[in-house]
Coordinates of C-alpha atoms and ligand atoms in Angstrom, one line a residue:
X1 CA 13.3 37.2 -4.4
X2 CA 14.3 38.5 -8.1
X3 CA 15.6 34.9 -9.1
X4 CA 12.2 33.6 -7.7
X5 CA 10.3 36.0 -9.5
X6 CA 12.1 35.4 -12.7
X7 CA 11.8 31.6 -12.3
X8 CA 8.0 32.3 -11.9
X9 CA 7.8 33.8 -15.4
X10 CA 10.1 31.5 -16.8
X11 CA 7.8 28.7 -15.9
X12 CA 4.6 30.5 -17.0
X13 CA 6.4 31.1 -20.4
X14 CA 7.2 27.5 -20.9
X15 CA 3.7 26.4 -19.9
X16 CA 2.0 29.0 -22.1
X17 CA 4.6 27.8 -25.1
X18 CA 3.6 24.0 -23.7
X19 CA -0.2 25.1 -24.2
X20 CA 0.4 26.6 -28.0
X21 CA 2.5 23.6 -29.2
X22 CA 0.0 21.0 -28.1
X23 CA -2.3 22.1 -30.5
X24 CA 0.1 21.0 -33.4
X25 CA 0.8 17.8 -32.0
X26 CA -0.8 14.3 -32.6
X27 CA -2.3 12.4 -29.8
X28 CA -0.2 10.1 -27.9
X29 CA -0.2 6.5 -28.9
X30 CA 0.8 5.3 -25.6
X31 CA 1.0 7.0 -22.0
X32 CA 3.7 5.3 -19.9
X33 CA 3.4 5.9 -16.2
X34 CA 6.8 5.1 -14.5
X35 CA 6.5 5.0 -10.5
X36 CA 9.8 4.6 -8.6
X37 CA 9.2 3.1 -5.6
X38 CA 10.8 5.1 -2.4
X39 CA 12.6 7.8 -4.6
X40 CA 13.6 11.1 -3.1
X41 CA 13.9 14.2 -5.1
X42 CA 17.4 14.4 -4.3
X43 CA 18.5 11.3 -6.0
X44 CA 18.3 13.3 -8.9
X45 CA 20.8 15.7 -8.0
X46 CA 23.0 13.6 -5.6
X47 CA 23.9 11.2 -8.1
X48 CA 23.9 13.5 -11.3
X49 CA 27.5 13.3 -12.0
X50 CA 27.3 9.5 -12.2
X51 CA 24.0 9.3 -14.8
X52 CA 24.4 8.6 -18.3
X53 CA 22.8 10.8 -20.9
X54 CA 19.8 8.0 -21.6
X55 CA 18.1 7.6 -18.4
X56 CA 17.0 10.4 -15.7
X57 CA 19.3 12.9 -17.5
X58 CA 17.4 12.3 -20.9
X59 CA 14.0 12.9 -19.5
X60 CA 14.9 16.0 -17.6
X61 CA 17.1 17.5 -20.7
X62 CA 14.1 16.9 -22.9
X63 CA 11.1 16.9 -20.8
X64 CA 9.4 19.2 -17.8
X65 CA 10.6 18.8 -14.7
X66 CA 8.4 20.2 -11.3
X67 CA 11.4 20.3 -8.9
X68 CA 9.3 21.3 -5.7
X69 CA 6.6 18.7 -6.1
X70 CA 5.2 17.0 -2.9
X71 CA 2.8 14.6 -1.6
X72 CA -0.3 16.4 0.3
X73 CA -1.5 13.6 2.4
X74 CA -0.4 11.2 5.2
X75 CA 0.5 8.7 5.3
X76 CA 3.2 8.3 2.5
X77 CA 2.8 4.5 1.8
X78 CA 3.2 2.6 -1.6
X79 CA -0.4 2.0 -2.3
X80 CA -1.7 5.3 -1.3
X81 CA 1.2 6.9 -3.2
X82 CA 0.3 4.7 -6.3
X83 CA -3.5 5.6 -6.2
X84 CA -3.2 9.1 -5.5
X85 CA -0.8 9.8 -8.6
X86 CA -3.2 7.7 -10.9
X87 CA -6.7 9.1 -9.5
X88 CA -5.6 12.6 -8.9
X89 CA -7.0 12.5 -5.3
X90 CA -6.1 11.5 -1.8
X91 CA -7.5 9.0 0.7
X92 CA -10.4 11.3 1.6
X93 CA -11.9 10.4 -1.7
X94 CA -10.1 7.4 -2.6
X95 CA -10.4 5.8 0.4
X96 CA -7.1 3.7 0.1
X97 CA -6.0 5.0 3.2
X98 CA -2.9 2.7 3.9
X99 CA -1.1 -0.6 2.4
X100 CA -2.8 -2.6 5.2
X101 CA -5.3 -0.7 7.7
X102 CA -7.7 -2.1 10.6
X103 CA -11.0 -2.3 9.0
X104 CA -13.4 -1.0 11.6
X105 CA -16.5 -3.0 9.9
X106 CA -14.8 -6.3 9.4
X107 CA -12.8 -6.0 12.9
X108 CA -9.6 -7.1 11.2
X109 CA -6.4 -5.8 9.7
X110 CA -6.9 -6.0 5.9
X111 CA -4.5 -5.7 2.8
X112 CA -5.3 -3.1 0.4
X113 CA -5.9 -5.4 -2.9
X114 CA -6.6 -8.4 -1.3
X115 CA -10.2 -9.9 -2.5
X116 CA -11.1 -13.6 -2.1
X117 CA -13.4 -13.5 -4.7
X118 CA -11.1 -13.9 -7.2
X119 CA -8.3 -16.7 -7.8
X120 CA -4.6 -16.8 -8.7
X121 CA -3.9 -16.9 -12.4
X122 CA -0.4 -18.3 -13.0
X123 CA 0.1 -20.6 -10.0
X124 CA -1.8 -22.3 -7.4
X125 CA -0.7 -20.0 -4.8
X126 CA -2.6 -17.3 -3.0
X127 CA -0.8 -14.3 -4.5
X128 CA -3.3 -13.5 -7.3
X129 CA -6.6 -13.3 -5.2
X130 CA -6.5 -9.7 -5.9
X131 CA -8.6 -6.9 -7.1
X132 CA -8.7 -2.9 -7.0
X133 CA -12.2 -2.9 -5.5
X134 CA -11.3 -1.1 -2.7
X135 CA -10.3 1.9 -4.4
X136 CA -13.5 4.1 -4.6
X137 CA -12.4 6.4 -7.4
X138 CA -11.2 6.0 -11.3
X139 CA -7.6 6.1 -12.5
X140 CA -6.4 8.1 -15.4
X141 CA -6.2 4.5 -17.3
X142 CA -10.1 4.0 -16.3
X143 CA -10.9 7.4 -17.8
X144 CA -9.0 6.8 -20.8
X145 CA -10.4 3.6 -21.5
X146 CA -14.3 5.1 -20.8
X147 CA -13.3 8.1 -23.1
X148 CA -12.4 5.6 -25.9
X149 CA -15.5 3.3 -25.3
X150 CA -13.5 0.6 -24.1
X151 CA -11.4 0.7 -26.9
X152 CA -7.4 1.0 -26.3
X153 CA -5.8 -1.0 -23.9
X154 CA -4.3 -0.2 -20.1
X155 CA -1.8 -2.7 -18.4
X156 CA -0.4 -2.4 -15.0
X157 CA 3.2 -4.3 -13.9
X158 CA 5.4 -4.1 -10.8
X159 CA 7.1 -6.6 -8.9
X160 CA 4.5 -5.7 -6.2
X161 CA 0.8 -6.5 -6.6
X162 CA -0.6 -3.4 -5.4
X163 CA 1.6 -1.3 -7.2
X164 CA 0.5 -3.0 -10.6
X165 CA -3.3 -3.3 -9.7
X166 CA -4.0 0.0 -8.5
X167 CA -2.8 2.4 -11.4
X168 CA -4.4 0.3 -13.8
X169 CA -7.8 0.8 -12.4
X170 CA -10.9 -1.1 -12.4
X171 CA -11.2 -1.5 -16.2
X172 CA -7.7 -2.6 -17.0
X173 CA -7.0 -5.5 -19.5
X174 CA -4.4 -7.1 -17.1
X175 CA -2.0 -6.1 -14.2
X176 CA 0.9 -8.7 -13.6
X177 CA 3.1 -8.8 -10.5
X178 CA 5.8 -11.2 -9.5
X179 CA 5.3 -13.7 -7.2
X180 CA 8.4 -14.6 -5.4
X181 CA 9.0 -17.7 -2.9
X182 CA 9.5 -21.1 -4.5
X183 CA 8.2 -20.7 -7.9
X184 CA 9.0 -17.2 -9.3
X185 CA 6.4 -16.3 -12.0
X186 CA 4.8 -13.2 -13.2
X187 CA 0.8 -13.8 -12.2
X188 CA -2.3 -12.3 -12.3
X189 CA -5.7 -12.4 -10.7
X190 CA -9.0 -13.9 -12.2
X191 CA -10.5 -10.4 -12.0
X192 CA -8.7 -9.8 -15.2
X193 CA -8.3 -13.1 -17.1
X194 CA -8.8 -16.5 -16.7
X195 CA -5.7 -17.7 -18.2
X196 CA -2.2 -16.0 -18.9
X197 CA -1.2 -14.8 -22.3
X198 CA 1.0 -17.1 -24.0
X199 CA 3.8 -14.9 -24.0
X200 CA 3.6 -14.4 -20.1
X201 CA 3.8 -18.3 -19.9
X202 CA 6.7 -18.1 -22.1
X203 CA 8.5 -15.3 -20.4
X204 CA 8.2 -17.3 -17.1
X205 CA 10.0 -20.2 -18.6
X206 CA 12.8 -18.1 -20.4
X207 CA 15.0 -18.6 -17.1
X208 CA 15.6 -15.1 -16.7
X209 CA 15.0 -15.0 -12.9
X210 CA 17.5 -17.7 -12.3
X211 CA 20.1 -16.1 -14.5
X212 CA 19.6 -12.7 -12.4
X213 CA 20.2 -14.8 -9.2
X214 CA 23.2 -16.5 -10.2
X215 CA 25.4 -13.6 -10.0
X216 CA 26.6 -11.7 -6.6
X217 CA 25.5 -8.2 -6.3
X218 CA 28.5 -6.1 -6.9
X219 CA 28.8 -2.5 -7.4
X220 CA 28.2 -1.2 -11.0
X221 CA 31.4 1.2 -10.8
X222 CA 34.3 0.8 -8.5
X223 CA 33.0 1.3 -5.0
X224 CA 35.7 3.8 -4.2
X225 CA 33.9 6.0 -6.6
X226 CA 30.9 6.0 -4.6
X227 CA 31.6 9.2 -2.5
X228 CA 27.7 10.1 -2.6
X229 CA 27.3 7.6 0.0
X230 CA 28.1 6.6 3.9
X231 CA 30.4 3.5 4.5
X232 CA 29.8 0.2 3.2
X233 CA 30.1 -1.5 6.3
X234 CA 28.3 0.4 9.0
X235 CA 25.4 -0.2 11.8
X236 CA 22.5 1.5 10.6
X237 CA 21.8 -1.3 7.9
X238 CA 20.0 -4.4 7.9
X239 CA 22.0 -7.6 6.8
X240 CA 20.1 -10.4 4.3
X241 CA 19.2 -13.4 6.3
X242 CA 22.4 -15.4 6.9
X243 CA 24.6 -12.6 6.2
X244 CA 27.6 -11.4 8.2
X245 CA 27.7 -7.6 7.4
X246 CA 25.7 -5.3 5.3
X247 CA 28.6 -5.2 2.5
X248 CA 29.4 -5.8 -1.2
X249 CA 29.6 -8.0 -2.9
X250 CA 26.1 -9.4 -1.7
X251 CA 26.5 -13.3 -2.3
X252 CA 23.0 -13.6 -3.6
X253 CA 23.3 -17.2 -5.2
X254 CA 24.1 -18.4 -1.6
X255 CA 21.9 -16.3 0.2
X256 CA 18.8 -16.9 -2.1
X257 CA 17.8 -20.3 0.1
X258 CA 17.5 -18.2 3.3
X259 CA 15.9 -15.1 1.8
X260 CA 12.8 -17.0 0.4
X261 CA 14.4 -18.1 -2.6
X262 CA 12.8 -16.0 -5.7
X263 CA 12.0 -13.4 -3.6
X264 CA 15.5 -12.2 -3.0
X265 CA 15.2 -10.9 -6.6
X266 CA 12.5 -8.5 -5.4
X267 CA 14.9 -6.8 -3.4
X268 CA 18.2 -6.3 -5.4
X269 CA 18.4 -3.9 -8.5
X270 CA 18.4 -7.1 -10.8
X271 CA 14.6 -6.6 -9.6
X272 CA 14.4 -3.5 -11.5
X273 CA 16.1 -4.9 -14.9
X274 CA 13.6 -8.0 -14.7
X275 CA 10.6 -5.4 -14.2
X276 CA 12.4 -3.8 -17.4
X277 CA 12.4 -6.9 -19.2
X278 CA 8.9 -7.7 -18.6
X279 CA 7.7 -4.2 -19.7
X280 CA 9.4 -4.8 -22.7
X281 CA 8.0 -8.1 -23.6
X282 CA 4.4 -6.4 -22.4
X283 CA 4.7 -3.7 -24.9
X284 CA 5.8 -5.7 -28.0
X285 CA 3.2 -8.6 -27.2
X286 CA 0.3 -6.6 -26.5
X287 CA 1.1 -4.2 -29.5
X288 CA 1.1 -1.2 -27.2
X289 CA 1.0 2.2 -29.1
X290 CA 0.2 0.3 -32.5
X291 CA -3.5 0.8 -32.8
X292 CA -5.5 4.3 -33.6
X293 CA -6.4 4.2 -29.3
X294 CA -4.2 5.5 -27.2
X295 CA -2.7 2.7 -24.7
X296 CA -1.9 3.0 -21.2
X297 CA 1.2 1.3 -19.4
X298 CA 1.9 1.6 -15.8
X299 CA 5.4 0.6 -14.7
X300 CA 6.2 0.6 -11.0
X301 CA 10.2 -0.2 -10.0
X302 CA 9.5 -1.6 -6.4
X303 CA 12.9 -3.1 -5.6
X304 CA 14.2 0.2 -4.9
X305 CA 11.9 0.3 -2.1
X306 CA 13.4 -3.0 -0.5
X307 CA 16.9 -1.7 -0.8
X308 CA 16.2 1.7 0.9
X309 CA 14.4 0.1 3.8
X310 CA 17.1 -2.6 4.6
X311 CA 20.1 -0.1 3.9
X312 CA 18.7 3.2 4.1
X313 CA 18.7 6.3 2.2
X314 CA 22.5 7.2 2.3
X315 CA 23.8 3.7 1.6
X316 CA 26.0 2.6 -0.8
X317 CA 23.4 0.1 -1.7
X318 CA 21.0 3.0 -2.9
X319 CA 23.4 4.4 -4.7
X320 CA 24.1 1.7 -6.4
X321 CA 20.7 0.6 -7.0
X322 CA 20.0 4.0 -8.5
X323 CA 23.0 4.2 -10.9
X324 CA 21.5 1.0 -12.1
X325 CA 18.0 2.1 -12.3
X326 CA 19.2 5.0 -14.5
X327 CA 20.6 2.3 -17.1
X328 CA 17.4 0.6 -17.0
X329 CA 15.4 3.5 -17.8
X330 CA 18.0 4.0 -20.5
X331 CA 16.9 0.6 -22.0
X332 CA 13.2 1.2 -21.6
X333 CA 13.4 4.7 -23.2
X334 CA 15.8 3.6 -26.3
X335 CA 13.0 0.5 -26.8
X336 CA 10.1 2.9 -26.6
X337 CA 11.7 4.9 -29.3
X338 CA 12.3 1.6 -31.7
X339 CA 9.4 0.1 -30.7
X340 CA 6.3 2.9 -30.5
X341 CA 8.3 5.8 -32.2
X342 CA 9.9 8.9 -30.7
X343 CA 7.2 11.6 -30.5
X344 CA 4.4 8.9 -30.1
X345 CA 4.3 8.1 -26.5
X346 CA 4.2 10.5 -23.5
X347 CA 5.6 9.2 -20.3
X348 CA 5.7 10.7 -16.4
X349 CA 8.2 9.5 -13.9
X350 CA 7.8 10.4 -10.1
X351 CA 7.5 8.2 -6.9
X352 CA 5.3 7.1 -4.4
X353 CA 7.0 8.5 -1.4
X354 CA 10.4 9.3 -0.5
X355 CA 12.2 8.4 2.7
X356 CA 13.9 9.4 5.9
X357 CA 17.5 8.9 6.8
X358 CA 17.8 6.3 9.3
X359 CA 17.1 7.4 12.8
X360 CA 19.9 5.9 14.5
X361 CA 22.3 7.3 11.9
X362 CA 20.7 10.8 12.6
X363 CA 20.9 10.1 16.4
X364 CA 24.6 9.5 15.9
X365 CA 25.1 12.8 14.5
X366 CA 22.9 14.9 17.0
X367 CA 19.9 15.1 15.2
X368 CA 16.5 14.5 16.7
X369 CA 15.0 11.0 15.7
X370 CA 13.6 8.2 17.5
X371 CA 11.7 4.9 17.3
X372 CA 8.0 4.3 18.1
X373 CA 6.3 1.3 20.0
X374 CA 3.1 0.7 19.3
X375 CA 2.7 -1.7 22.0
X376 CA 4.1 0.4 24.5
X377 CA 1.8 3.2 23.6
X378 CA -1.2 1.4 23.4
X379 CA -0.3 0.2 27.0
X380 CA -0.1 4.1 27.9
X381 CA -3.6 4.6 26.1
X382 CA -5.4 1.6 28.2
X383 CA -3.4 3.4 31.5
X384 CA -5.0 6.6 30.6
X385 CA -8.4 5.5 29.7
X386 CA -8.5 3.3 33.1
X387 CA -7.4 6.6 34.9
X388 CA -10.2 8.6 33.3
X389 CA -13.0 6.3 32.2
X390 CA -12.6 3.2 34.4
X391 CA -11.8 0.8 31.7
X392 CA -8.9 -0.2 29.7
X393 CA -11.1 -2.1 26.8
X394 CA -11.9 1.3 25.1
X395 CA -9.1 1.0 22.6
X396 CA -9.6 -1.5 19.5
X397 CA -6.9 -1.0 17.5
X398 CA -3.7 1.1 17.2
X399 CA -2.1 1.4 13.8
X400 CA -0.4 3.7 11.1
X401 CA -0.6 6.4 13.6
X402 CA -4.2 6.0 14.3
X403 CA -6.6 5.1 17.1
X404 CA -9.6 3.2 16.7
X405 CA -12.0 3.2 19.4
X406 CA -14.2 0.3 20.9
X407 CA -17.7 1.8 20.0
X408 CA -19.5 -1.0 21.6
X409 CA -17.7 -0.9 24.7
X410 CA -18.2 2.8 24.9
X411 CA -21.6 2.7 24.2
X412 CA -22.2 -0.1 27.0
X413 CA -20.4 2.2 29.6
X414 CA -22.5 4.9 28.8
X415 CA -19.5 7.0 28.0
X416 CA -19.4 10.0 25.7
X417 CA -17.6 8.7 22.6
X418 CA -16.2 12.3 21.5
X419 CA -15.1 13.1 25.1
X420 CA -13.4 9.5 25.4
X421 CA -11.9 10.9 21.8
X422 CA -10.7 14.1 22.8
X423 CA -9.1 12.9 26.2
X424 CA -6.9 10.2 24.4
X425 CA -5.8 12.9 21.9
X426 CA -5.1 15.4 24.7
X427 CA -3.1 12.6 26.5
X428 CA -1.3 11.5 23.7
X429 CA 0.6 14.6 23.3
X430 CA 2.1 13.8 26.5
X431 CA 3.4 10.9 25.1
X432 CA 7.1 10.6 24.0
X433 CA 7.1 10.8 20.0
X434 CA 3.7 12.0 19.7
X435 CA 3.6 15.7 18.2
X436 CA 0.1 16.2 17.5
X437 CA -3.4 14.5 18.0
X438 CA -6.5 15.5 16.4
X439 CA -9.7 13.7 16.6
X440 CA -11.7 12.6 13.9
X441 CA -14.6 15.2 14.7
X442 CA -11.9 17.8 14.3
X443 CA -11.2 17.0 10.9
X444 CA -14.9 16.7 10.1
X445 CA -15.9 20.0 11.1
X446 CA -12.5 22.2 10.9
X447 CA -11.0 22.8 7.4
X448 CA -7.0 23.1 7.4
X449 CA -6.0 24.7 4.6
X450 CA -2.1 24.4 5.0
X451 CA 0.7 22.6 7.1
X452 CA 0.7 19.2 8.5
X453 CA -3.0 19.2 9.6
X454 CA -3.8 20.0 6.1
X455 CA -2.0 16.9 5.0
X456 CA -3.3 14.7 7.9
X457 CA -6.8 16.1 6.7
X458 CA -6.2 15.0 3.0
X459 CA -5.1 11.6 4.3
X460 CA -8.2 11.4 6.5
X461 CA -11.4 9.0 5.2
X462 CA -14.6 9.7 7.5
X463 CA -16.0 6.1 6.6
X464 CA -12.4 4.4 7.0
X465 CA -10.1 6.2 9.2
X466 CA -9.4 5.9 12.9
X467 CA -11.1 8.0 15.8
X468 CA -7.9 9.8 16.7
X469 CA -5.0 10.5 14.0
X470 CA -1.3 11.4 15.5
X471 CA 1.6 12.9 13.9
X472 CA 5.0 11.6 15.2
X473 CA 7.9 14.0 15.8
X474 CA 10.0 14.3 12.8
X475 CA 12.4 11.5 12.1
X476 CA 10.2 9.2 14.3
X477 CA 9.4 6.1 12.9
X478 CA 8.3 2.3 14.1
X479 CA 10.6 0.1 16.2
X480 CA 10.0 -2.5 13.8
X481 CA 13.1 -0.8 12.2
X482 CA 15.1 -0.7 15.2
X483 CA 18.1 -3.1 14.2
X484 CA 18.6 -1.1 11.0
X485 CA 17.2 0.4 8.2
X486 CA 14.6 2.9 7.5
X487 CA 10.8 3.7 6.3
X488 CA 8.6 6.7 5.2
X489 CA 5.0 7.4 6.0
X490 CA 5.2 10.9 7.0
X491 CA 3.9 14.4 6.3
X492 CA 7.6 15.7 6.4
X493 CA 9.3 16.8 3.2
X494 CA 11.8 14.1 3.6
X495 CA 8.8 11.7 2.8
X496 CA 7.0 13.9 0.4
X497 CA 9.4 15.6 -1.8
X498 CA 9.7 13.7 -4.8
X499 CA 10.5 13.9 -8.7
X500 CA 7.7 14.6 -11.0
X501 CA 9.0 14.6 -14.9
X502 CA 6.7 14.7 -17.8
X503 CA 8.3 13.7 -21.5
X504 CA 7.4 12.9 -24.9
X505 CA 4.4 13.8 -27.1
X506 CA 2.8 17.2 -26.1
X507 CA 5.5 18.2 -23.5
X508 CA 7.8 21.2 -23.8
X509 CA 11.4 21.3 -22.3
X510 CA 11.6 23.2 -18.9
X511 CA 11.1 22.9 -15.3
X512 CA 9.5 24.6 -12.5
X513 CA 10.2 25.5 -9.0
X514 CA 6.8 26.4 -7.9
X515 CA 5.1 24.1 -5.1
X516 CA 3.2 21.2 -6.8
X517 CA 0.9 18.1 -5.4
X518 CA 1.3 14.7 -6.5
X519 CA -2.6 15.0 -7.5
X520 CA -1.6 17.2 -10.3
X521 CA -0.2 14.4 -12.4
X522 CA -3.5 13.1 -13.4
X523 CA -5.4 16.0 -14.6
X524 CA -2.1 17.2 -16.4
X525 CA -2.2 13.9 -18.0
X526 CA -5.8 13.9 -18.9
X527 CA -5.8 17.3 -20.2
X528 CA -3.0 16.6 -22.6
X529 CA -4.9 13.4 -23.9
Ligands
ZN1 ZN1 6.3 2.4 -1.9
ZN2 ZN1 8.5 1.0 1.4

């Protein structure tokens, strides 16, 4: 208790000194937001002995680290995470309720950034028909542009489209993402531009992608020194297509053709190095941090997430990916020092969610964990509905642990919609793997101030969410991952606890063990600017 108290005092002191110092510093020329896709907080400590001084450790030592920061809503998915970081609010307000969700108005499953009003810029595929229009609020990058009367540049980039588009916001000058497949190009959408800038075209022709794919993925250091992770060959991991066992060295040049050609670059640590190359090219060619206005660059390192899904959080692959990412971060930070100038930029580093240990691995060590089948659950719901309401057509869609009711059918049968929802919620609890079930009406009429139901409420959007929201048991994930690997999405701390580190212009050294929420980043950066 005494320790906790002194830490609190310390953090107050640090924050106070931070406040005083702010008055004497000049405004940042560039803000860099770095999101690591699927980073558990414990990766900072677990691999600490192997990190160099110029990557994670540099910003931990010279910046301010929030050691007990969490996501405060469900579901903890990529699009939702990136949107919440940059908008400073949750799905209740920003309306990005998942990556894909059932749109009850269009009556089909949609993808968060799809927009058929726009065309692809950079190749002849469909990968660029995107925009952030479904995000209803502004991001920090939008607010920065507005405050400077649309001066200053804001650019988003990532291997994943959603992770480039949502952070950069509605007023972005550009967002770029990597379209894998046969062509392997950085592309954009006509939402931003009519043609790729020459420097992007040149980057696309520089042969870097092929160079990265010409080498096998071997461990950075002797694999025998990777004592922070489980055995390389284990049954809890998923192989690449065409691979015998999920082990090093991963023969990328051979595996490439069976794994959608350039797309395999997204799923290996070289994808992070490639992202770093593109970020450096962006800073130089767009002259970021060189004008009298503040520019904004949102970078998302997405390859980690693919590795985490495939091999799990305790794998040698994840360990190697983080050790390599640490090197990429060092390259990026050093580049920012020389190109923008140390002290001229502010950065923050965080993650869009963490991840759970592979459930089958947890089961093997006697920890409760499970796989959930949406198909079987829907069959169960239909049986319940038949029993109580004489119809098995009342469920329209079950996805993202939400149930969408068929309102037309309910009305035609003259049933009470709220009674149907409540009965299905009550009966859902009797289904294995479902831990809590709450109707939309309850979320509209009750305020949950803490715990998992508060997270569920923060993730609930009255216009877009389902009619019944479910919370699965801890360590219970979709049976899509039954053959190996893992995922994220829950409101449990294995998915919510992530790093938040501020560094650079305006930031004083320090750390806090106080509980913070992901939505605290946007107001902190806004206040600083
Ligand atoms: Zn993610
Ligand atoms: Zn993921």
